[in-house]
CSV table of C-alpha atoms in Angstrom, one decimal:
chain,number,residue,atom,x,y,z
A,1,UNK,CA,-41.5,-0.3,-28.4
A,2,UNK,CA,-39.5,-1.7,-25.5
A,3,UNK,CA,-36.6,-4.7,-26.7
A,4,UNK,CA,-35.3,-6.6,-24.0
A,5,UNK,CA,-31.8,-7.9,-24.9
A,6,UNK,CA,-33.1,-11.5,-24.1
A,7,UNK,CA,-35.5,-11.0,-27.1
A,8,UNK,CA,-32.5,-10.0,-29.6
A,9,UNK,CA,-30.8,-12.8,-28.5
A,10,UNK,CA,-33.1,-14.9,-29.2
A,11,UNK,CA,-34.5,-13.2,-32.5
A,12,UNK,CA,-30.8,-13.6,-33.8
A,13,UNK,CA,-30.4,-17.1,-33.2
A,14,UNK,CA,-34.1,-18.2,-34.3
A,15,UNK,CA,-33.1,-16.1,-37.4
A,16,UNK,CA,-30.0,-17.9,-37.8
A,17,UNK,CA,-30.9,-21.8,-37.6
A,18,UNK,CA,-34.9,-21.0,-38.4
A,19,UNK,CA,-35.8,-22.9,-36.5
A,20,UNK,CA,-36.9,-22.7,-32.6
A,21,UNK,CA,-35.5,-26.4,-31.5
A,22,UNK,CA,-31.9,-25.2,-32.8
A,23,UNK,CA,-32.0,-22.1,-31.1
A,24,UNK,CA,-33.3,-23.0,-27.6
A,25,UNK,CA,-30.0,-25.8,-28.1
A,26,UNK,CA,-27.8,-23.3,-28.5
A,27,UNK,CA,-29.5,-20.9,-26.1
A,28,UNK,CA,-30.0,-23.5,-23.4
A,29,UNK,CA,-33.7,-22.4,-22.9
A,30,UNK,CA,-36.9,-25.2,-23.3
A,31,UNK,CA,-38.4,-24.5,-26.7
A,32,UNK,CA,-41.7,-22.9,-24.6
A,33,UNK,CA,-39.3,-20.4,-23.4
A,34,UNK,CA,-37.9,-19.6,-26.5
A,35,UNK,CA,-41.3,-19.7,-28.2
A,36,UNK,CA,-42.7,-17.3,-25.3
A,37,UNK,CA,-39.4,-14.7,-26.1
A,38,UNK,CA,-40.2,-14.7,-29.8
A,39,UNK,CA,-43.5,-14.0,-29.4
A,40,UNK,CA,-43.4,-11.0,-27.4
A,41,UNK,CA,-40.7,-9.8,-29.8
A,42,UNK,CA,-43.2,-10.3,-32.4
A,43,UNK,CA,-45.7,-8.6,-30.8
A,44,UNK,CA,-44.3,-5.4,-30.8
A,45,UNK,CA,-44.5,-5.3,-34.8
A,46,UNK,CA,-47.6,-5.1,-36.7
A,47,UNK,CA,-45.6,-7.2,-40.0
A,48,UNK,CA,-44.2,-10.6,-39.5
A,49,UNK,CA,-41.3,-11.5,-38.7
A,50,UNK,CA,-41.4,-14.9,-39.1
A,51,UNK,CA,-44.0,-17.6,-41.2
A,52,UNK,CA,-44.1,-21.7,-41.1
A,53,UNK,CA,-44.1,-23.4,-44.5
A,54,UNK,CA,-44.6,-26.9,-44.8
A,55,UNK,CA,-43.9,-27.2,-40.9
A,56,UNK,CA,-40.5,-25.0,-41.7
A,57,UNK,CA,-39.9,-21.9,-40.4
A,58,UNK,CA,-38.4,-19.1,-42.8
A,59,UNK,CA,-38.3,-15.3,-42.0
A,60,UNK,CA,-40.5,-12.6,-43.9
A,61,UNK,CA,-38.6,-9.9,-46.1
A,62,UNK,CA,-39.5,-7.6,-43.1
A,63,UNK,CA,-37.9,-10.6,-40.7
A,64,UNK,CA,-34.8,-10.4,-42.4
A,65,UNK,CA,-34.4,-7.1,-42.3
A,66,UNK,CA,-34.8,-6.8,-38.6
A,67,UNK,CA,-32.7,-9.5,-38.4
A,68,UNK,CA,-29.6,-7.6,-40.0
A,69,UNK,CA,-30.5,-4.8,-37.2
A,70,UNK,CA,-30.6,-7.2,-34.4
A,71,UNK,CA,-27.0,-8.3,-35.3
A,72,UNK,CA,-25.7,-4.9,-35.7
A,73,UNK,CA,-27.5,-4.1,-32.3
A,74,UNK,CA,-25.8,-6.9,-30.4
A,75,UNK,CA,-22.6,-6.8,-32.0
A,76,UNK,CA,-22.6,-3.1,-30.3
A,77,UNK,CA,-23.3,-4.3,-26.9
A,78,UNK,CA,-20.7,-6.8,-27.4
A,79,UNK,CA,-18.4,-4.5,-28.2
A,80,UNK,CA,-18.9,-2.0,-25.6
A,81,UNK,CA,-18.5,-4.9,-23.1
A,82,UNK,CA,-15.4,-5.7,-24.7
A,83,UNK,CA,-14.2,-2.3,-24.3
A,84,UNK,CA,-14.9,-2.3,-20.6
A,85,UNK,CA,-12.5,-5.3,-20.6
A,86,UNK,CA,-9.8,-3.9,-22.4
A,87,UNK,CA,-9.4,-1.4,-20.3
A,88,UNK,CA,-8.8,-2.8,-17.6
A,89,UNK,CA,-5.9,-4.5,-19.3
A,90,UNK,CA,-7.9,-7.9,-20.2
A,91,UNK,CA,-7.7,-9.6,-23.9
A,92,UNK,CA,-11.5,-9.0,-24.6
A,93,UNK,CA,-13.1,-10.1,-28.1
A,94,UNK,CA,-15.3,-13.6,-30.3
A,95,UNK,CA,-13.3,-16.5,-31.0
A,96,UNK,CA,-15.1,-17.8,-33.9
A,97,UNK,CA,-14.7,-21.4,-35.0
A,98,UNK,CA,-16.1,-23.7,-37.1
A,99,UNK,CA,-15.0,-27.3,-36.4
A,100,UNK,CA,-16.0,-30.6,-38.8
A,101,UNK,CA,-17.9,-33.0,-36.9
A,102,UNK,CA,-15.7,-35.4,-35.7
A,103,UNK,CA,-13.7,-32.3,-34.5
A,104,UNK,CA,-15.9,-32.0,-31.7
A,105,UNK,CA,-13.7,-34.8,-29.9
A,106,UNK,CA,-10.4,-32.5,-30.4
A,107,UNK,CA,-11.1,-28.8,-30.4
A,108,UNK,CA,-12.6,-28.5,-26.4
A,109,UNK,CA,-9.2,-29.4,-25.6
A,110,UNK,CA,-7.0,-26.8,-27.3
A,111,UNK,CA,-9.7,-24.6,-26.5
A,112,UNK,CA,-9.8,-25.0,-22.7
A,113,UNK,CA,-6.5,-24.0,-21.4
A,114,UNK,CA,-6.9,-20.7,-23.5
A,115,UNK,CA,-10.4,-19.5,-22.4
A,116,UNK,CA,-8.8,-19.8,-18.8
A,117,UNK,CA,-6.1,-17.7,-19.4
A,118,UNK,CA,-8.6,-15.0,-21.1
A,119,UNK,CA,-11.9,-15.0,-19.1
A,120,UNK,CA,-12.5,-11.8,-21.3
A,121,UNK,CA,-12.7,-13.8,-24.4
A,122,UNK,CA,-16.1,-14.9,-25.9
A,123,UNK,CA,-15.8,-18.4,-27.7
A,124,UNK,CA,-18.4,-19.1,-30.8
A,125,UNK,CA,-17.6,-22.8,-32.1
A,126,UNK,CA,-20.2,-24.6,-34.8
A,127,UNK,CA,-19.6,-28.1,-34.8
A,128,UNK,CA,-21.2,-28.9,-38.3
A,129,UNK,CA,-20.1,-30.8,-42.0
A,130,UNK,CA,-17.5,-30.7,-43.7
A,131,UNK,CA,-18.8,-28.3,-46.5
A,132,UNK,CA,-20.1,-25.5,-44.0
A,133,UNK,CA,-17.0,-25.3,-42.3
A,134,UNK,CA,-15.4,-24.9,-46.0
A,135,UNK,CA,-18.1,-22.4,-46.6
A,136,UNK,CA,-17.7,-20.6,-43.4
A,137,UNK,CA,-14.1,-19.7,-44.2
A,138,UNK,CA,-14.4,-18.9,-47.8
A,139,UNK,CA,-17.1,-15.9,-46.7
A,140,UNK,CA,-14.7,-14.9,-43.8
A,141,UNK,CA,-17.3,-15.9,-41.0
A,142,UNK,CA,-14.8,-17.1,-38.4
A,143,UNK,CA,-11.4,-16.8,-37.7
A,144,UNK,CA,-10.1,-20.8,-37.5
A,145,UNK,CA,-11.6,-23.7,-39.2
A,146,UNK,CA,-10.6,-27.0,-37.8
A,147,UNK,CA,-10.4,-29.9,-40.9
A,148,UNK,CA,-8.7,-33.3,-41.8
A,149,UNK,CA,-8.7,-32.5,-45.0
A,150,UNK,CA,-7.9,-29.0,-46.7
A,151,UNK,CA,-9.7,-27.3,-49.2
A,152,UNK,CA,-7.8,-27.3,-52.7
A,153,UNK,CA,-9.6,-24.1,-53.8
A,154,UNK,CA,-8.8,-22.1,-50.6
A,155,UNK,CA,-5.3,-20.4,-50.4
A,156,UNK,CA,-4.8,-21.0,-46.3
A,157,UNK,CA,-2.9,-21.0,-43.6
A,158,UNK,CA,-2.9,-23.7,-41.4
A,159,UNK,CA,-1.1,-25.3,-38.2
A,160,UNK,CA,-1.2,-29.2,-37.3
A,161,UNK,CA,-2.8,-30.0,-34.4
A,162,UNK,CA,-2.3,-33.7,-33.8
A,163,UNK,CA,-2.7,-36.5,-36.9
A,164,UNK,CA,-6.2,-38.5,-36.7
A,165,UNK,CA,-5.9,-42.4,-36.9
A,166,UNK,CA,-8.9,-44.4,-38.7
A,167,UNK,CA,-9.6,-48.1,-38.2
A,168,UNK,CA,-12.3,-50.6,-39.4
A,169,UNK,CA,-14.6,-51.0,-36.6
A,170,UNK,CA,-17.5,-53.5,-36.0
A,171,UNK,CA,-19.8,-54.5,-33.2
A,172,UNK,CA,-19.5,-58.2,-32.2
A,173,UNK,CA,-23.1,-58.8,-32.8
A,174,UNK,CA,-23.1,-57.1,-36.4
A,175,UNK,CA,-26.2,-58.2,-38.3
A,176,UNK,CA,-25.2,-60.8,-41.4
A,177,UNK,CA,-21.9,-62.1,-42.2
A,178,UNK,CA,-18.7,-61.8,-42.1
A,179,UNK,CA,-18.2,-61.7,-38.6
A,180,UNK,CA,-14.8,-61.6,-39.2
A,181,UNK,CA,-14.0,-59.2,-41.9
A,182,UNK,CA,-10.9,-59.3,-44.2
A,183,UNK,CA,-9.7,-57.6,-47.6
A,184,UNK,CA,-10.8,-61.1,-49.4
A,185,UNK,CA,-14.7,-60.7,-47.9
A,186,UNK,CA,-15.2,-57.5,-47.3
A,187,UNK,CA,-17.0,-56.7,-50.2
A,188,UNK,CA,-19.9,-59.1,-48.7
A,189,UNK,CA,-19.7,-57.1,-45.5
A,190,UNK,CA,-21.9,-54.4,-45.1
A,191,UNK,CA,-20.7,-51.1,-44.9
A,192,UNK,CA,-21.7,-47.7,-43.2
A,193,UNK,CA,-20.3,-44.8,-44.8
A,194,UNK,CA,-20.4,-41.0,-43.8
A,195,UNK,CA,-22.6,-38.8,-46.3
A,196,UNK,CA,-20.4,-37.3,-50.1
A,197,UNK,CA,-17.7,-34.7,-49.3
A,198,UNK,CA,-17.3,-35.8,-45.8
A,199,UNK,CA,-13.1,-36.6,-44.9
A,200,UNK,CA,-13.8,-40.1,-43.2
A,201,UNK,CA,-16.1,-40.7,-46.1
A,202,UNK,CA,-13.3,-39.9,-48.7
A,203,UNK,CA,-10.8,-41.7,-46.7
A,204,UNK,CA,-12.7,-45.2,-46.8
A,205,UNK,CA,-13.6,-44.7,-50.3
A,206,UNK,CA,-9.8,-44.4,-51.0
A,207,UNK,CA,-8.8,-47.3,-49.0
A,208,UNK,CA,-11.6,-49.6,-51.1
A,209,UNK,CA,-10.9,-48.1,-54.5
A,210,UNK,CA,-7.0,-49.0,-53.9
A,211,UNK,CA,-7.5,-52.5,-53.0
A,212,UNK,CA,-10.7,-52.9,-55.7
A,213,UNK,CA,-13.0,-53.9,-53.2
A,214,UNK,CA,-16.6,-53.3,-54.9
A,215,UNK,CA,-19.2,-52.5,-52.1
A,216,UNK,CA,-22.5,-54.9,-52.6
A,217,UNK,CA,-24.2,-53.5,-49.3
A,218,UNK,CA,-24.2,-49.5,-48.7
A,219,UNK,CA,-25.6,-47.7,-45.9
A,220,UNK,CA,-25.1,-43.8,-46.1
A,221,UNK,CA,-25.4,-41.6,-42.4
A,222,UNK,CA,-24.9,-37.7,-42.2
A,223,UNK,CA,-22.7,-37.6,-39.2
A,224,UNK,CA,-19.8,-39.7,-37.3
A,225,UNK,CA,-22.1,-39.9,-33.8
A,226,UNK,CA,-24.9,-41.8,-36.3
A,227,UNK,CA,-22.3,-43.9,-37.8
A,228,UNK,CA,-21.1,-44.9,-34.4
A,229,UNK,CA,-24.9,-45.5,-33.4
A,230,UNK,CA,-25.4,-48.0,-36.5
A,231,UNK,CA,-22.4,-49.7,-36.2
A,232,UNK,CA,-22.9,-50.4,-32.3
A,233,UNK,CA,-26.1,-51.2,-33.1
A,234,UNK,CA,-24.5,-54.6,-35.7
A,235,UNK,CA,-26.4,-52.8,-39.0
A,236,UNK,CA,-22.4,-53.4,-40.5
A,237,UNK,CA,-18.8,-52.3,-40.6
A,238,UNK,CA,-17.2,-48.6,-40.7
A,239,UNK,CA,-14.4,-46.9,-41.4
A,240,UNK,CA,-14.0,-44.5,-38.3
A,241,UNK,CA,-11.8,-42.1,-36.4
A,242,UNK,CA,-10.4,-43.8,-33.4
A,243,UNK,CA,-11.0,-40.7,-31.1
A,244,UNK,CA,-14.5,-40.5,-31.0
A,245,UNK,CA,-14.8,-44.4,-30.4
A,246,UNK,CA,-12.2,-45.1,-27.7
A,247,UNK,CA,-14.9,-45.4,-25.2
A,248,UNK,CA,-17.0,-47.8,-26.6
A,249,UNK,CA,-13.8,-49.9,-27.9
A,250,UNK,CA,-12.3,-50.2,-24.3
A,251,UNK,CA,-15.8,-51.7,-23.1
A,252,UNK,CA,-16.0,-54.2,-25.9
A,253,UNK,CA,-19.0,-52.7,-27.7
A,254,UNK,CA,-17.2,-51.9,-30.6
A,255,UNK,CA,-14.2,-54.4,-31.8
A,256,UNK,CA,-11.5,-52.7,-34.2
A,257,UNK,CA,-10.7,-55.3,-36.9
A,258,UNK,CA,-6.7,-55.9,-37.9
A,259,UNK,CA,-6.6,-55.2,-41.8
A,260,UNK,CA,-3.2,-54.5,-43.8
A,261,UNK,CA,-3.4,-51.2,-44.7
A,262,UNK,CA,-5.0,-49.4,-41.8
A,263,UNK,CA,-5.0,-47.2,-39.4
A,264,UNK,CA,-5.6,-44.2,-42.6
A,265,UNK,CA,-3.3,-41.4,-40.8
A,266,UNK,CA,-4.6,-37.4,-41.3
A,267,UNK,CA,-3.9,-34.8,-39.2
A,268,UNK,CA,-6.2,-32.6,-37.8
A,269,UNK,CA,-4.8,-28.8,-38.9
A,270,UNK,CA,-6.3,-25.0,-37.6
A,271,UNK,CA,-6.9,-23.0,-40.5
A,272,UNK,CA,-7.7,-19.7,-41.8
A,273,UNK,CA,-7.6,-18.1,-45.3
A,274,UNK,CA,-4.1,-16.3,-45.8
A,275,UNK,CA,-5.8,-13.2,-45.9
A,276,UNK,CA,-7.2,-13.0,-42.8
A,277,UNK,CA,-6.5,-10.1,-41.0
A,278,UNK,CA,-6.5,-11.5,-37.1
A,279,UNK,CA,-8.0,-9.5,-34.6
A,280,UNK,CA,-6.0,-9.4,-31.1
A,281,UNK,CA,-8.1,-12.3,-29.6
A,282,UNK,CA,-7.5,-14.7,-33.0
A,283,UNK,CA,-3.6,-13.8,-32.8
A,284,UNK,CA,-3.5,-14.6,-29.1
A,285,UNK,CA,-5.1,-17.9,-29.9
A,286,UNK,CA,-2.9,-18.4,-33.0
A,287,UNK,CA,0.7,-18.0,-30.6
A,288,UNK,CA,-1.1,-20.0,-27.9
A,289,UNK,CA,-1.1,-23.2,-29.9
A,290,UNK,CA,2.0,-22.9,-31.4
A,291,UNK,CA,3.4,-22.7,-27.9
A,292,UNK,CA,0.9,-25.1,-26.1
A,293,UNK,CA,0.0,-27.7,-28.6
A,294,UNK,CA,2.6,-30.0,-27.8
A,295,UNK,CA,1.9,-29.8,-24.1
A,296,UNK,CA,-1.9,-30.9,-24.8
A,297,UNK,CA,-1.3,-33.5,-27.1
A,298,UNK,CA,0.8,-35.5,-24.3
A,299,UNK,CA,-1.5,-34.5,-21.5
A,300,UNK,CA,-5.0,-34.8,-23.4
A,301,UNK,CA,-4.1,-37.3,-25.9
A,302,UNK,CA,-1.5,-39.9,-24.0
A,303,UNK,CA,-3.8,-42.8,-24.5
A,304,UNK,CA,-4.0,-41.6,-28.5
A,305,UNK,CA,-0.3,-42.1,-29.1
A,306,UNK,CA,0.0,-45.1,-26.8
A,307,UNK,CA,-2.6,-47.0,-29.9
A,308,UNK,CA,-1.2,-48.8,-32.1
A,309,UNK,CA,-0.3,-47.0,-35.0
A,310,UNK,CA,0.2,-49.9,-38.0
A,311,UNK,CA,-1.4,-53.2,-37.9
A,312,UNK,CA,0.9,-55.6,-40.4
């Protein structure tokens, strides 16, 4: 048998999404290429690893298995190279985070000034819901989560980035009526909501159930970038974090509506379980914000605080 480490690679992450588009996104490969590196993996084992269900691919008993050596294998390799590093007086190591979707407009940027500093450091990030970040941090799969809202159940640590500002947003060409919306008709409006346990989901609910407003027209999306889509394209009105829709709102293709009550004010926080035990590169990362985050807020995020903050 003769592994390549290309092959590994791209066992691991075939093995971890099971599916072949997700891992040549990740990988940065064409799906042929990824298809071609699986299957010469494949072929030098006479059980599957891998079988499509229903057009869904899942991994054998024997697949998983192999899989479970394939990340022991790699975490080796990464290690050694790490080593290499650190000896030479370099902060070597993963940075793992997971980071809610609408996170994905914050994190980069506390991210980037760090990763320069420590060209040793390996950065992981999985930009997913809000349920599988929970769930990465309750099994101790990364070191920082990044949420609006923390979990109840979880005894965590955490440090506030920056707060996140939600307005009601509209296109000016929204399909139906009001074109205007207020607290007195916006229960005719129709509304686009993120999918159940999402923050910007919970937040909107909040703001209705306090004012009684009863929702006749629903439409439900599973993440902010297809809520932005709907909305832009006039299917009704949203609830949305300003910083993923500045763009659009400084061309005009997305209008922010006045409405007592709003901007809804979170914060974005960092956190880990209290437990954690931080390896050298998570610590570094841990003292970096507390001294930097300041620093990015007003460089990075000028034009955030510059908003308006209350609309009477």
């Amino acid at each position: 048998m003769n592994y390549t480490l290309n092959q590994l690679r791209v066992f691991q992450k075939v093995a971890q999404n099971q599916s072949i588009t997700k891992a040549s996104e990740e990988l940065h490969l064409t799906q042929p290429a990824v298809s071609i590196q699986l299957k010469n993996f494949q072929d030098q084992f006479p059980i599957p690893l891998t079988e499509v269900v229903g057009r869904k691919l899942y991994l054998t008993q024997f697949g998983k298995e192999i899989a479970v050596a394939v990340e022991r294998i790699l975490n080796e390799v990464y290690a050694m190279n790490y080593k290499t590093l650190e000896y030479g007086g370099k902060l070597a190591g993963r940075l793992k985070i997971s980071v809610v979707s609408t996170g994905k407009y914050v994190m980069p940027y506390f991210l980037s000034g760090f990763m320069e500093l420590h060209p040793g450091v390996e950065l992981v990030m999985d930009v997913t819901n809000k349920s599988s970040v929970v769930e990465h941090l309750e099994n101790n799969a990364v070191d920082f989560a990044l949420v609006s809202v923390l979990p109840n159940h979880l005894k965590v640590d955490t440090i506030k980035l920056m707060e996140n500002h939600l307005y009601l947003v509209g296109s000016p060409h929204v399909v139906g009526s009001p074109k205007k919306p207020t607290l007195k008709n916006l229960d005719k409006a129709p509304l686009i909501f993120r999918e159940n346990g999402s923050a910007t989901r919970m937040a909107m609910e909040n703001f209705l159930k306090k004012r009684q407003i009863e929702v006749s027209k629903k439409i439900e999306l599973t993440s902010n970038e297809a809520v932005k889509q709907a909305v832009l394209a006039g299917l009704g009105y949203s609830i949305m974090p300003l910083i993923g829709i500045k763009n659009v709102i400084k061309t005009g293709d997305l209008q922010v509506h006045p409405m007592k009550g709003l901007p809804i004010k979170t914060n974005w926080n960092l956190t880990w379980m209290a437990s954690k035990r931080f390896s050298p590169v998570a610590q570094a990362f841990s003292e970096y914000i507390l001294a930097e985050k300041q620093n990015i807020i007003q460089t990075r995020f000028k034009w955030f605080e510059e908003y308006p903050n209350s609309i009477d």
